[in-house]
Tab-separated table of C-alpha atoms and ligand atoms in Angstrom:
chain	number	residue	atom	x	y	z
A	1	MET	CA	126.379	34.263	148.465
A	2	HIS	CA	125.927	37.817	149.732
A	3	LEU	CA	122.215	37.507	150.513
A	4	GLN	CA	121.907	33.968	151.886
A	5	ASN	CA	118.356	33.422	153.234
A	6	LYS	CA	117.464	37.113	153.094
A	7	VAL	CA	113.795	37.616	152.215
A	8	ALA	CA	113.498	40.280	149.513
A	9	ILE	CA	110.259	41.755	148.180
A	10	ILE	CA	110.765	43.323	144.749
A	11	THR	CA	107.899	45.303	143.266
A	12	GLY	CA	107.519	45.418	139.490
A	13	ALA	CA	109.662	42.279	139.325
A	14	ALA	CA	107.869	40.625	136.392
A	15	SER	CA	109.822	42.785	133.891
A	16	GLY	CA	112.959	44.773	133.219
A	17	ILE	CA	115.132	45.966	136.112
A	18	GLY	CA	113.011	44.370	138.841
A	19	LYS	CA	113.137	40.970	137.143
A	20	GLU	CA	116.927	41.058	136.825
A	21	ILE	CA	117.253	42.062	140.489
A	22	ALA	CA	115.049	39.099	141.449
A	23	VAL	CA	117.125	36.668	139.356
A	24	GLU	CA	120.442	37.978	140.717
A	25	PHE	CA	119.206	38.119	144.320
A	26	ALA	CA	118.118	34.481	144.061
A	27	ARG	CA	121.602	33.579	142.740
A	28	GLU	CA	123.016	35.278	145.858
A	29	GLY	CA	120.873	33.026	148.064
A	30	ALA	CA	117.909	35.312	148.763
A	31	LYS	CA	114.303	34.159	148.940
A	32	VAL	CA	112.718	36.500	146.429
A	33	VAL	CA	109.159	37.732	146.183
A	34	ILE	CA	107.974	38.768	142.734
A	35	ALA	CA	105.361	41.414	143.483
A	36	ASP	CA	103.674	42.709	140.351
A	37	LEU	CA	100.307	43.732	138.961
A	38	ALA	CA	99.352	40.495	137.240
A	39	LEU	CA	99.652	37.216	139.121
A	40	ASP	CA	100.345	35.196	135.936
A	41	ALA	CA	103.356	37.319	134.948
A	42	ALA	CA	104.690	37.258	138.525
A	43	THR	CA	104.150	33.498	138.718
A	44	ALA	CA	106.028	32.949	135.439
A	45	THR	CA	109.043	34.892	136.749
A	46	ALA	CA	108.977	33.043	140.075
A	47	ALA	CA	108.804	29.724	138.170
A	48	GLU	CA	111.891	30.667	136.077
A	49	ILE	CA	113.830	31.379	139.266
A	50	THR	CA	112.683	28.184	140.960
A	51	ALA	CA	113.602	26.166	137.850
A	52	SER	CA	117.162	27.502	138.115
A	53	GLY	CA	117.435	26.339	141.716
A	54	GLY	CA	116.385	29.554	143.475
A	55	THR	CA	113.622	30.197	145.993
A	56	ALA	CA	110.841	32.487	144.848
A	57	MET	CA	107.167	33.224	145.327
A	58	ALA	CA	104.743	35.388	143.367
A	59	VAL	CA	102.391	37.947	144.871
A	60	ALA	CA	99.750	39.919	142.958
A	61	MET	CA	100.302	43.458	144.155
A	62	ASN	CA	99.150	46.744	142.743
A	63	VAL	CA	101.402	49.045	144.747
A	64	THR	CA	98.732	51.765	144.749
A	65	ASP	CA	96.239	49.486	146.523
A	66	GLU	CA	96.648	49.746	150.301
A	67	ALA	CA	94.806	46.499	151.065
A	68	GLN	CA	96.739	44.522	148.416
A	69	VAL	CA	100.082	45.827	149.635
A	70	ASP	CA	99.321	44.993	153.271
A	71	ALA	CA	97.941	41.562	152.329
A	72	GLY	CA	100.917	40.840	150.070
A	73	VAL	CA	103.466	41.656	152.753
A	74	ALA	CA	101.467	39.610	155.292
A	75	ALA	CA	101.517	36.648	152.863
A	76	VAL	CA	105.305	36.937	152.591
A	77	VAL	CA	105.725	36.989	156.377
A	78	ALA	CA	103.426	33.934	156.613
A	79	ALA	CA	105.448	32.073	153.960
A	80	TYR	CA	109.019	33.108	154.753
A	81	GLY	CA	108.748	34.407	158.339
A	82	THR	CA	110.082	37.919	157.785
A	83	VAL	CA	111.040	40.668	155.314
A	84	ASP	CA	114.698	41.697	155.167
A	85	VAL	CA	114.784	43.747	151.959
A	86	LEU	CA	112.278	45.856	150.039
A	87	ILE	CA	113.095	46.967	146.518
A	88	SER	CA	110.463	49.569	145.687
A	89	ASN	CA	110.834	49.405	141.921
A	90	ALA	CA	107.419	49.316	140.179
A	91	GLY	CA	107.072	52.215	137.801
A	92	ILE	CA	105.775	53.678	134.570
A	93	GLN	CA	106.705	56.586	132.333
A	94	ILE	CA	104.457	59.159	130.660
A	95	ILE	CA	105.902	61.436	127.966
A	96	SER	CA	104.101	64.755	127.685
A	97	ALA	CA	104.698	68.474	127.821
A	98	ILE	CA	103.229	70.010	130.991
A	99	VAL	CA	100.776	72.129	129.024
A	100	GLU	CA	99.348	69.003	127.373
A	101	LEU	CA	99.521	66.674	130.393
A	102	LYS	CA	96.182	65.375	131.653
A	103	TYR	CA	95.651	65.685	135.416
A	104	GLU	CA	94.586	62.018	135.539
A	105	ASP	CA	97.935	61.000	133.988
A	106	TRP	CA	99.846	63.130	136.519
A	107	LYS	CA	97.904	61.414	139.350
A	108	ARG	CA	98.353	57.915	137.857
A	109	LEU	CA	102.125	58.264	137.714
A	110	MET	CA	102.392	59.857	141.162
A	111	ALA	CA	100.219	57.088	142.632
A	112	ILE	CA	102.498	54.301	141.356
A	113	HIS	CA	105.833	55.958	142.157
A	114	ALA	CA	105.055	57.964	145.314
A	115	ASP	CA	102.008	56.327	146.923
A	116	GLY	CA	103.378	52.888	146.000
A	117	ALA	CA	106.713	53.655	147.631
A	118	PHE	CA	104.959	54.871	150.780
A	119	LEU	CA	102.553	51.917	151.066
A	120	THR	CA	105.217	49.259	150.512
A	121	THR	CA	107.631	51.066	152.844
A	122	ARG	CA	105.062	51.270	155.626
A	123	ALA	CA	104.090	47.606	155.382
A	124	CYS	CA	107.708	46.415	155.202
A	125	MET	CA	108.914	48.708	158.011
A	126	ARG	CA	106.176	47.293	160.230
A	127	ALA	CA	107.335	43.734	159.418
A	128	MET	CA	111.018	44.654	159.874
A	129	ILE	CA	110.312	46.228	163.277
A	130	ALA	CA	108.207	43.227	164.354
A	131	SER	CA	111.037	40.839	163.426
A	132	GLY	CA	113.483	42.791	165.593
A	133	LYS	CA	116.113	42.419	162.828
A	134	GLY	CA	115.574	45.578	160.784
A	135	GLY	CA	116.320	45.525	157.070
A	136	SER	CA	117.246	47.390	153.924
A	137	ILE	CA	114.830	49.466	151.837
A	138	ILE	CA	115.976	50.385	148.356
A	139	TYR	CA	114.081	52.748	146.085
A	140	MET	CA	114.463	52.646	142.323
A	141	GLY	CA	115.095	56.295	141.646
A	142	SER	CA	116.671	57.544	138.440
A	143	VAL	CA	119.135	60.126	137.211
A	144	HIS	CA	115.822	62.001	137.175
A	145	SER	CA	115.964	61.951	141.005
A	146	HIS	CA	118.669	64.635	140.572
A	147	GLU	CA	118.250	65.993	137.045
A	148	ALA	CA	115.336	67.117	134.873
A	149	SER	CA	114.372	66.470	131.269
A	150	PRO	CA	111.568	68.024	129.279
A	151	LEU	CA	108.340	65.999	128.823
A	152	LYS	CA	108.730	64.110	132.126
A	153	ALA	CA	107.261	66.402	134.803
A	154	PRO	CA	105.469	63.814	136.991
A	155	TYR	CA	108.320	61.292	136.688
A	156	VAL	CA	111.002	63.833	137.637
A	157	THR	CA	108.835	65.085	140.515
A	158	ALA	CA	108.197	61.593	141.875
A	159	LYS	CA	111.804	60.440	141.461
A	160	HIS	CA	113.101	63.533	143.318
A	161	GLY	CA	110.543	62.749	146.037
A	162	LEU	CA	111.932	59.250	146.603
A	163	ILE	CA	115.182	60.775	147.823
A	164	GLY	CA	113.227	62.696	150.452
A	165	LEU	CA	111.357	59.555	151.494
A	166	ALA	CA	114.601	57.561	151.780
A	167	LYS	CA	116.090	60.253	154.033
A	168	VAL	CA	113.072	60.172	156.356
A	169	VAL	CA	113.085	56.359	156.481
A	170	ALA	CA	116.818	56.480	157.266
A	171	LYS	CA	116.155	58.784	160.223
A	172	GLU	CA	113.019	57.058	161.530
A	173	GLY	CA	114.303	53.540	160.844
A	174	ALA	CA	117.797	53.784	162.340
A	175	LYS	CA	116.739	52.828	165.865
A	176	ASP	CA	115.268	49.597	164.447
A	177	ASN	CA	118.265	48.943	162.193
A	178	ILE	CA	116.326	49.828	159.031
A	179	ARG	CA	118.389	51.450	156.258
A	180	ALA	CA	117.080	53.241	153.164
A	181	ASN	CA	118.894	54.181	149.978
A	182	VAL	CA	118.095	55.090	146.377
A	183	ILE	CA	119.585	53.674	143.175
A	184	CYS	CA	119.582	56.205	140.339
A	185	PRO	CA	120.070	54.470	136.972
A	186	GLY	CA	120.644	56.149	133.637
A	187	PHE	CA	118.702	54.839	130.625
A	188	VAL	CA	118.298	51.045	130.601
A	189	ARG	CA	116.753	49.292	127.559
A	190	THR	CA	113.690	47.799	129.227
A	191	PRO	CA	110.096	47.861	127.919
A	192	LEU	CA	109.637	51.180	129.772
A	193	VAL	CA	112.366	52.771	127.637
A	194	GLU	CA	111.591	50.981	124.360
A	195	LYS	CA	108.081	52.470	124.551
A	196	GLN	CA	109.289	56.040	125.018
A	197	ILE	CA	111.828	56.104	122.146
A	198	PRO	CA	109.137	56.548	119.442
A	199	GLU	CA	107.071	58.763	121.779
A	200	GLN	CA	109.991	61.146	122.332
A	201	ALA	CA	110.848	61.078	118.614
A	202	LYS	CA	107.309	62.205	117.840
A	203	SER	CA	107.142	64.881	120.571
A	204	LEU	CA	110.580	66.318	119.727
A	205	GLY	CA	110.257	65.946	115.924
A	206	ILE	CA	113.488	63.918	115.570
A	207	SER	CA	114.350	60.331	114.551
A	208	GLU	CA	114.459	57.422	117.015
A	209	ALA	CA	118.240	57.117	116.486
A	210	GLU	CA	118.582	60.795	117.398
A	211	VAL	CA	116.517	60.247	120.553
A	212	ILE	CA	118.976	57.538	121.648
A	213	LYS	CA	122.145	59.436	120.711
A	214	ASN	CA	121.226	63.061	121.363
A	215	VAL	CA	118.678	62.773	124.169
A	216	MET	CA	119.119	59.567	126.155
A	217	LEU	CA	122.888	59.015	126.004
A	218	LYS	CA	124.067	62.548	125.200
A	219	ASP	CA	125.574	63.244	128.637
A	220	THR	CA	127.095	59.823	129.337
A	221	VAL	CA	130.890	59.521	129.264
A	222	ASP	CA	130.838	56.807	126.586
A	223	GLY	CA	127.471	56.792	124.805
A	224	GLU	CA	126.457	53.524	126.475
A	225	PHE	CA	123.174	52.368	127.979
A	226	THR	CA	123.225	51.255	131.616
A	227	THR	CA	122.219	47.580	131.872
A	228	VAL	CA	119.830	45.673	134.115
A	229	ALA	CA	122.902	43.778	135.381
A	230	ASP	CA	124.591	47.053	136.429
A	231	VAL	CA	121.534	47.994	138.472
A	232	ALA	CA	121.174	44.518	140.018
A	233	GLU	CA	124.833	44.565	141.074
A	234	THR	CA	124.269	47.865	142.890
A	235	ALA	CA	121.143	46.496	144.577
A	236	ILE	CA	123.097	43.440	145.830
A	237	PHE	CA	125.732	45.751	147.286
A	238	LEU	CA	123.163	47.938	149.064
A	239	ALA	CA	120.994	45.043	150.274
A	240	GLY	CA	124.027	43.234	151.697
A	241	PHE	CA	125.611	46.256	153.341
A	242	PRO	CA	125.884	45.330	157.008
A	243	SER	CA	125.380	48.558	158.956
A	244	ASN	CA	123.636	51.916	159.184
A	245	ALA	CA	126.829	53.591	157.924
A	246	LEU	CA	125.317	53.601	154.437
A	247	THR	CA	121.817	55.045	154.742
A	248	GLY	CA	119.840	57.979	153.391
A	249	GLN	CA	122.031	58.081	150.258
A	250	SER	CA	121.582	57.761	146.528
A	251	ILE	CA	123.947	56.012	144.126
A	252	THR	CA	123.896	57.021	140.468
A	253	VAL	CA	124.637	54.223	137.972
A	254	SER	CA	124.546	55.969	134.625
A	255	HIS	CA	127.820	55.890	132.656
A	256	GLY	CA	128.625	59.293	134.115
A	257	TRP	CA	125.389	61.068	133.223
A	258	HIS	CA	124.931	63.537	136.092
A	259	MET	CA	128.018	63.327	138.308
A	260	GLN	CA	127.403	64.379	141.921
B	1	NAD	P1	109.389	47.810	133.043
B	1	NAD	O1	108.249	48.451	132.322
B	1	NAD	O2	110.250	46.837	132.325
B	1	NAD	O3	108.876	47.125	134.385
B	1	NAD	C1	108.008	47.795	135.265
B	1	NAD	C2	107.217	46.757	136.038
B	1	NAD	O4	106.408	47.464	136.993
B	1	NAD	C3	106.283	45.927	135.174
B	1	NAD	O5	106.423	44.544	135.460
B	1	NAD	C4	104.886	46.420	135.566
B	1	NAD	O6	103.871	45.420	135.511
B	1	NAD	C5	105.140	46.845	137.010
B	1	NAD	N1	104.125	47.786	137.499
B	1	NAD	C6	103.627	48.882	136.876
B	1	NAD	N2	102.674	49.440	137.626
B	1	NAD	C7	102.569	48.704	138.749
B	1	NAD	C8	101.764	48.778	139.913
B	1	NAD	N3	100.837	49.734	140.061
B	1	NAD	N4	101.925	47.841	140.880
B	1	NAD	C9	102.848	46.855	140.742
B	1	NAD	N5	103.642	46.721	139.664
B	1	NAD	C10	103.500	47.639	138.683
B	1	NAD	O7	110.263	49.060	133.575
B	1	NAD	P2	111.753	49.177	134.130
B	1	NAD	O8	112.517	49.986	133.168
B	1	NAD	O9	112.292	47.871	134.578
B	1	NAD	O10	111.490	50.128	135.392
B	1	NAD	C11	111.580	49.691	136.732
B	1	NAD	C12	111.889	50.898	137.592
B	1	NAD	O11	113.162	51.445	137.212
B	1	NAD	C13	110.880	52.038	137.480
B	1	NAD	O12	110.658	52.616	138.749
B	1	NAD	C14	111.590	53.022	136.579
B	1	NAD	O13	111.148	54.350	136.790
B	1	NAD	C15	113.017	52.831	137.039
B	1	NAD	N6	114.029	53.299	136.098
B	1	NAD	C16	114.070	52.805	134.832
B	1	NAD	C17	115.047	53.269	133.973
B	1	NAD	C18	115.149	52.780	132.566
B	1	NAD	O14	115.870	53.429	131.785
B	1	NAD	N7	114.514	51.676	132.191
B	1	NAD	C19	115.972	54.235	134.399
B	1	NAD	C20	115.889	54.715	135.694
B	1	NAD	C21	114.914	54.231	136.538
């Protein structure tokens, strides 16, 4: 049990990568908070974890809503006493060439990835400082925190930005024992990716199989998707790391796509 009694808030935890992190964190002994847009989806995930013997609570949290984020973190502190880990994971994807991208879509994506990371970081840092124990903040970046692809301008911009935010949190948080790091996964077959396979096929004028082989997995060492389990394993390692020795860094988990 690497995370015994650690309180971990995971945004976007009703689906995909966030859900797997919540399940695996609970197996490692953490008290997990499923923070997601819809309370019913978050409650269903929390119920699955509780049914398997874990400890979990659901919080309705739109990460772009300042009041909801602050209230959600306050509810966690009231229920579990503290916050030890934040996984800032909620996210969306929008596939579009820059010249066709609507400004409102640019702003929508930036709000979820960048504003959401800021608001959840601020609320959790305040709780971590108040507890006197510090904590670990982990951002869900992407290979697109280091690399670019066509049709993903706001996503690539926001994911690069998370590395900057993690570095600032590492510097400001050190005195209070708060660490910040970024996980940078390659393609993982979650609903976010399943949706973009046909969208990319249409935009690029190729088949869906070609999108997978020649776009998504082209630069991996073995043509394999990264899995939700791979990402959860990395999050357990970072969340359980005991000192400020590992802070302000990013770890790429991508079958070798983009080696640093
Ligand atoms: P997903 O679509 O399966 O899950 C995303 C979750 O975020 C959903 O439960 C959704 O309800 C929630 N969400 C969306 N907007 C929200 C908001 N405003 N407030 C709160 N919750 C919100 O996607 P996923 O693939 O699991 O992605 C999770 C994270 O991992 C994202 O940040 C994504 O960019 C990142 N990522 C994904 C991949 C991949 O290949 N799937 C690769 C690298 C990084």
